[in-house]
Amino acid sequence: MDKAQQDALKKAAGIEAAKIVKNGMMVGLGTGSTVRFLVDELGRRVKEEGLSFTGVTTSRRTQEQAEGYGIKILDINEVDHIDVTIDGSDEVDKNFNGIKGGGAALLWEKIVAINSDRIVWIVDASKVVDTIGKFPLPVEVIPFGSAQVIRKFEKRGYKPVLRLDADGKEVRTDENNFVVDLHMERIEHPQELAKDLIETVGVVEHGLFLNMVDTVIVGDPNGPRTLTNPNK
Ligand code: 5RP
């Protein structure tokens, strides 16, 4: 699939997911290129249909985009509930285990997600996989002592790579942390890996989102299709 095709499928998933948002809702807005299409469509509905809802965002980028459309955004500390969060994902398997954090927003994304009544992911068809792990697993790490954390990951065979930007500088998250990507290729035991990562001092959060998502809207060449998690 080339990028133009992939973008078309992302856009279709985003437009489909925008239908979930109703007047008066509190909506978590994820991060990434698929979510950009979602927010564009929500912005259109605000303008053309008078849709009125409040958002909580998972990154400064999404906040800027949403506010540009006149969507009211609240700080997560100010809200008492979130009806639904719609976010992208880098991979998702048949057990509804996924990898997130390709856009370095995994920490805020997970905080918003776990405080949401319902979680919806929007993906193009290439992201639905048998086994997660081909997409490098992002781990958010405190800069202090990060080289020690990377050494530990190397010893455990996780194949860590510190994420750098185009200028060769460490990528910083919205919390000013680093991102280390684990090139594991196949993650056969995600629960065990998640436990090991979160128990490593210096790790703030990892991009394994295990059995958290309720609904996945897949942009498919035949039109968007919806996968429903039976275990939720
Ligand atoms: C950002 C994320 C994104 O949701 C994920 O990387 C998918 O991005 P895209 O929609 O651009 O493919 O987790 O941290």
GROMACS .gro file of C-alpha atoms and ligand atoms in nm:
model
  246
    1MET     CA    1   0.000   0.000   0.000
    2ASP     CA    2   0.149   0.340  -0.092
    3LYS     CA    3   0.121   0.648   0.128
    4ALA     CA    4  -0.161   0.806  -0.073
    5GLN     CA    5  -0.372   0.488  -0.040
    6GLN     CA    6  -0.290   0.462   0.328
    7ASP     CA    7  -0.388   0.825   0.384
    8ALA     CA    8  -0.718   0.769   0.203
    9LEU     CA    9  -0.797   0.477   0.437
   10LYS     CA   10  -0.693   0.678   0.743
   11LYS     CA   11  -0.920   0.960   0.631
   12ALA     CA   12  -1.214   0.725   0.578
   13ALA     CA   13  -1.167   0.579   0.928
   14GLY     CA   14  -1.144   0.929   1.078
   15ILE     CA   15  -1.461   1.047   0.903
   16GLU     CA   16  -1.647   0.733   1.016
   17ALA     CA   17  -1.535   0.779   1.378
   18ALA     CA   18  -1.642   1.144   1.381
   19LYS     CA   19  -2.003   1.018   1.362
   20ILE     CA   20  -1.968   0.886   1.718
   21VAL     CA   21  -1.940   1.240   1.856
   22LYS     CA   22  -2.274   1.391   1.964
   23ASN     CA   23  -2.371   1.726   2.113
   24GLY     CA   24  -2.266   1.777   2.474
   25MET     CA   25  -2.011   1.493   2.481
   26MET     CA   26  -1.673   1.507   2.650
   27VAL     CA   27  -1.437   1.360   2.391
   28GLY     CA   28  -1.074   1.251   2.423
   29LEU     CA   29  -0.885   1.338   2.108
   30GLY     CA   30  -0.578   1.129   2.025
   31THR     CA   31  -0.268   1.217   1.827
   32GLY     CA   32  -0.126   1.137   1.485
   33SER     CA   33  -0.203   1.163   1.116
   34THR     CA   34  -0.525   0.957   1.137
   35VAL     CA   35  -0.653   1.171   1.422
   36ARG     CA   36  -0.578   1.480   1.213
   37PHE     CA   37  -0.839   1.360   0.964
   38LEU     CA   38  -1.081   1.298   1.252
   39VAL     CA   39  -1.032   1.648   1.391
   40ASP     CA   40  -1.070   1.800   1.043
   41GLU     CA   41  -1.406   1.625   1.011
   42LEU     CA   42  -1.514   1.729   1.360
   43GLY     CA   43  -1.415   2.086   1.273
   44ARG     CA   44  -1.629   2.064   0.961
   45ARG     CA   45  -1.924   1.936   1.165
   46VAL     CA   46  -1.880   2.218   1.418
   47LYS     CA   47  -1.889   2.475   1.138
   48GLU     CA   48  -2.151   2.326   0.909
   49GLU     CA   49  -2.376   2.130   1.146
   50GLY     CA   50  -2.342   2.333   1.466
   51LEU     CA   51  -2.195   2.033   1.652
   52SER     CA   52  -2.102   2.132   2.007
   53PHE     CA   53  -1.878   1.919   2.227
   54THR     CA   54  -1.579   1.959   2.457
   55GLY     CA   55  -1.243   1.793   2.403
   56VAL     CA   56  -0.953   1.668   2.611
   57THR     CA   57  -0.639   1.628   2.403
   58THR     CA   58  -0.348   1.385   2.421
   59SER     CA   59  -0.087   1.625   2.281
   60ARG     CA   60  -0.023   1.994   2.229
   61ARG     CA   61  -0.037   1.931   1.850
   62THR     CA   62  -0.394   1.803   1.865
   63GLN     CA   63  -0.495   2.081   2.104
   64GLU     CA   64  -0.371   2.345   1.857
   65GLN     CA   65  -0.552   2.183   1.566
   66ALA     CA   66  -0.881   2.143   1.758
   67GLU     CA   67  -0.873   2.496   1.900
   68GLY     CA   68  -0.812   2.622   1.546
   69TYR     CA   69  -1.160   2.490   1.466
   70GLY     CA   70  -1.310   2.660   1.773
   71ILE     CA   71  -1.346   2.331   1.964
   72LYS     CA   72  -1.334   2.394   2.340
   73ILE     CA   73  -1.048   2.200   2.502
   74LEU     CA   74  -1.025   2.138   2.876
   75ASP     CA   75  -0.732   2.022   3.085
   76ILE     CA   76  -0.778   1.659   3.188
   77ASN     CA   77  -0.755   1.766   3.553
   78GLU     CA   78  -1.073   1.973   3.511
   79VAL     CA   79  -1.306   1.702   3.377
   80ASP     CA   80  -1.507   1.453   3.580
   81HIS     CA   81  -1.550   1.202   3.297
   82ILE     CA   82  -1.466   1.141   2.931
   83ASP     CA   83  -1.743   0.978   2.727
   84VAL     CA   84  -1.522   0.845   2.452
   85THR     CA   85  -1.164   0.878   2.336
   86ILE     CA   86  -1.084   0.837   1.969
   87ASP     CA   87  -0.718   0.775   1.892
   88GLY     CA   88  -0.491   0.617   1.633
   89SER     CA   89  -0.275   0.310   1.680
   90ASP     CA   90   0.042   0.173   1.523
   91GLU     CA   91  -0.061  -0.193   1.538
   92VAL     CA   92  -0.349  -0.397   1.675
   93ASP     CA   93  -0.389  -0.777   1.692
   94LYS     CA   94  -0.692  -1.005   1.715
   95ASN     CA   95  -0.681  -0.996   2.097
   96PHE     CA   96  -0.717  -0.618   2.081
   97ASN     CA   97  -0.362  -0.569   2.206
   98GLY     CA   98  -0.195  -0.275   2.042
   99ILE     CA   99   0.115  -0.063   2.013
  100LYS     CA  100   0.092   0.315   2.036
  101GLY     CA  101   0.340   0.597   2.061
  102GLY     CA  102   0.466   0.631   1.706
  103GLY     CA  103   0.397   1.001   1.748
  104ALA     CA  104   0.564   1.011   2.093
  105ALA     CA  105   0.236   1.090   2.271
  106LEU     CA  106   0.191   0.752   2.446
  107LEU     CA  107   0.196   0.880   2.803
  108TRP     CA  108  -0.078   1.139   2.766
  109GLU     CA  109  -0.264   0.900   2.536
  110LYS     CA  110  -0.267   0.630   2.801
  111ILE     CA  111  -0.372   0.871   3.076
  112VAL     CA  112  -0.663   0.999   2.867
  113ALA     CA  113  -0.756   0.644   2.759
  114ILE     CA  114  -0.775   0.492   3.106
  115ASN     CA  115  -1.000   0.778   3.217
  116SER     CA  116  -1.245   0.724   2.930
  117ASP     CA  117  -1.574   0.533   2.937
  118ARG     CA  118  -1.505   0.403   2.588
  119ILE     CA  119  -1.195   0.382   2.368
  120VAL     CA  120  -1.212   0.381   1.989
  121TRP     CA  121  -0.911   0.341   1.760
  122ILE     CA  122  -0.897   0.447   1.398
  123VAL     CA  123  -0.646   0.268   1.178
  124ASP     CA  124  -0.581   0.184   0.816
  125ALA     CA  125  -0.596  -0.186   0.724
  126SER     CA  126  -0.215  -0.228   0.726
  127LYS     CA  127  -0.212  -0.188   1.104
  128VAL     CA  128  -0.421  -0.496   1.180
  129VAL     CA  129  -0.162  -0.769   1.242
  130ASP     CA  130  -0.136  -1.128   1.368
  131THR     CA  131   0.141  -1.055   1.617
  132ILE     CA  132   0.239  -0.711   1.739
  133GLY     CA  133   0.603  -0.603   1.747
  134LYS     CA  134   0.705  -0.537   1.389
  135PHE     CA  135   0.635  -0.172   1.465
  136PRO     CA  136   0.909  -0.072   1.713
  137LEU     CA  137   0.758  -0.047   2.061
  138PRO     CA  138   0.796   0.307   2.203
  139VAL     CA  139   0.894   0.345   2.567
  140GLU     CA  140   0.897   0.687   2.737
  141VAL     CA  141   1.206   0.724   2.955
  142ILE     CA  142   1.328   0.994   3.193
  143PRO     CA  143   1.641   1.159   3.043
  144PHE     CA  144   1.838   1.122   3.368
  145GLY     CA  145   2.004   0.779   3.354
  146SER     CA  146   1.844   0.693   3.019
  147ALA     CA  147   2.168   0.540   2.886
  148GLN     CA  148   2.158   0.295   3.179
  149VAL     CA  149   1.799   0.200   3.095
  150ILE     CA  150   1.901   0.147   2.731
  151ARG     CA  151   2.188  -0.080   2.843
  152LYS     CA  152   1.948  -0.286   3.051
  153PHE     CA  153   1.714  -0.320   2.753
  154GLU     CA  154   2.007  -0.432   2.536
  155LYS     CA  155   2.100  -0.703   2.787
  156ARG     CA  156   1.739  -0.825   2.785
  157GLY     CA  157   1.748  -0.853   2.403
  158TYR     CA  158   1.492  -0.575   2.342
  159LYS     CA  159   1.702  -0.403   2.070
  160PRO     CA  160   1.649  -0.046   2.196
  161VAL     CA  161   1.711   0.262   1.982
  162LEU     CA  162   1.692   0.613   2.126
  163ARG     CA  163   1.456   0.813   1.903
  164LEU     CA  164   1.625   1.109   1.732
  165ASP     CA  165   1.478   1.385   1.519
  166ALA     CA  166   1.593   1.488   1.168
  167ASP     CA  167   1.872   1.700   1.323
  168GLY     CA  168   2.003   1.407   1.527
  169LYS     CA  169   1.868   1.546   1.856
  170GLU     CA  170   1.673   1.334   2.104
  171VAL     CA  171   1.299   1.353   2.043
  172ARG     CA  172   1.123   1.502   2.348
  173THR     CA  173   0.770   1.414   2.452
  174ASP     CA  174   0.519   1.671   2.578
  175GLU     CA  175   0.655   1.583   2.924
  176ASN     CA  176   1.011   1.652   2.803
  177ASN     CA  177   1.112   1.286   2.826
  178PHE     CA  178   1.299   1.068   2.573
  179VAL     CA  179   1.152   0.787   2.363
  180VAL     CA  180   1.332   0.456   2.324
  181ASP     CA  181   1.199   0.229   2.047
  182LEU     CA  182   1.231  -0.147   2.098
  183HIS     CA  183   1.288  -0.331   1.769
  184MET     CA  184   1.161  -0.670   1.882
  185GLU     CA  185   0.989  -0.778   1.556
  186ARG     CA  186   0.748  -1.014   1.742
  187ILE     CA  187   0.602  -0.966   2.088
  188GLU     CA  188   0.466  -1.308   2.182
  189HIS     CA  189   0.405  -1.233   2.551
  190PRO     CA  190   0.294  -0.870   2.575
  191GLN     CA  191   0.166  -0.891   2.935
  192GLU     CA  192   0.505  -1.013   3.065
  193LEU     CA  193   0.688  -0.751   2.861
  194ALA     CA  194   0.459  -0.474   2.988
  195LYS     CA  195   0.526  -0.578   3.348
  196ASP     CA  196   0.900  -0.589   3.294
  197LEU     CA  197   0.906  -0.246   3.127
  198ILE     CA  198   0.694  -0.066   3.383
  199GLU     CA  199   0.900  -0.213   3.668
  200THR     CA  200   1.223  -0.074   3.519
  201VAL     CA  201   1.322   0.239   3.710
  202GLY     CA  202   1.346   0.533   3.470
  203VAL     CA  203   1.062   0.409   3.249
  204VAL     CA  204   0.763   0.642   3.268
  205GLU     CA  205   0.528   0.446   3.039
  206HIS     CA  206   0.534   0.204   2.747
  207GLY     CA  207   0.330   0.187   2.430
  208LEU     CA  208   0.166  -0.150   2.495
  209PHE     CA  209  -0.208  -0.086   2.522
  210LEU     CA  210  -0.334  -0.433   2.612
  211ASN     CA  211  -0.704  -0.516   2.582
  212MET     CA  212  -0.791  -0.151   2.647
  213VAL     CA  213  -0.967  -0.061   2.325
  214ASP     CA  214  -1.342  -0.124   2.289
  215THR     CA  215  -1.383  -0.061   1.918
  216VAL     CA  216  -1.145  -0.044   1.623
  217ILE     CA  217  -1.259   0.131   1.306
  218VAL     CA  218  -1.049  -0.002   1.020
  219GLY     CA  219  -1.012   0.197   0.701
  220ASP     CA  220  -1.038  -0.083   0.445
  221PRO     CA  221  -1.031  -0.060   0.064
  222ASN     CA  222  -1.393  -0.189   0.070
  223GLY     CA  223  -1.498   0.084   0.316
  224PRO     CA  224  -1.458   0.130   0.692
  225ARG     CA  225  -1.531  -0.178   0.905
  226THR     CA  226  -1.575  -0.196   1.280
  227LEU     CA  227  -1.413  -0.454   1.510
  228THR     CA  228  -1.571  -0.489   1.854
  229ASN     CA  229  -1.370  -0.621   2.146
  230PRO     CA  230  -1.572  -0.910   2.294
  231ASN     CA  231  -1.374  -0.903   2.618
  232LYS     CA  232  -1.483  -0.556   2.725
  2335RP     C1  233   0.095   0.880   1.870
  2335RP     C2  234   0.022   0.755   1.841
  2335RP     C3  235  -0.053   0.751   1.713
  2335RP     O1  236  -0.188   0.736   1.740
  2335RP     C4  237  -0.002   0.636   1.631
  2335RP     O2  238   0.136   0.653   1.613
  2335RP     C5  239  -0.071   0.630   1.495
  2335RP     O3  240  -0.030   0.740   1.419
  2335RP     P1  241  -0.078   0.766   1.272
  2335RP     O4  242  -0.225   0.788   1.277
  2335RP     O5  243  -0.002   0.889   1.229
  2335RP     O6  244  -0.042   0.647   1.188
  2335RP     O7  245   0.020   0.661   1.915
  2335RP     O8  246   0.173   0.869   1.985
   0.00000   0.00000   0.00000
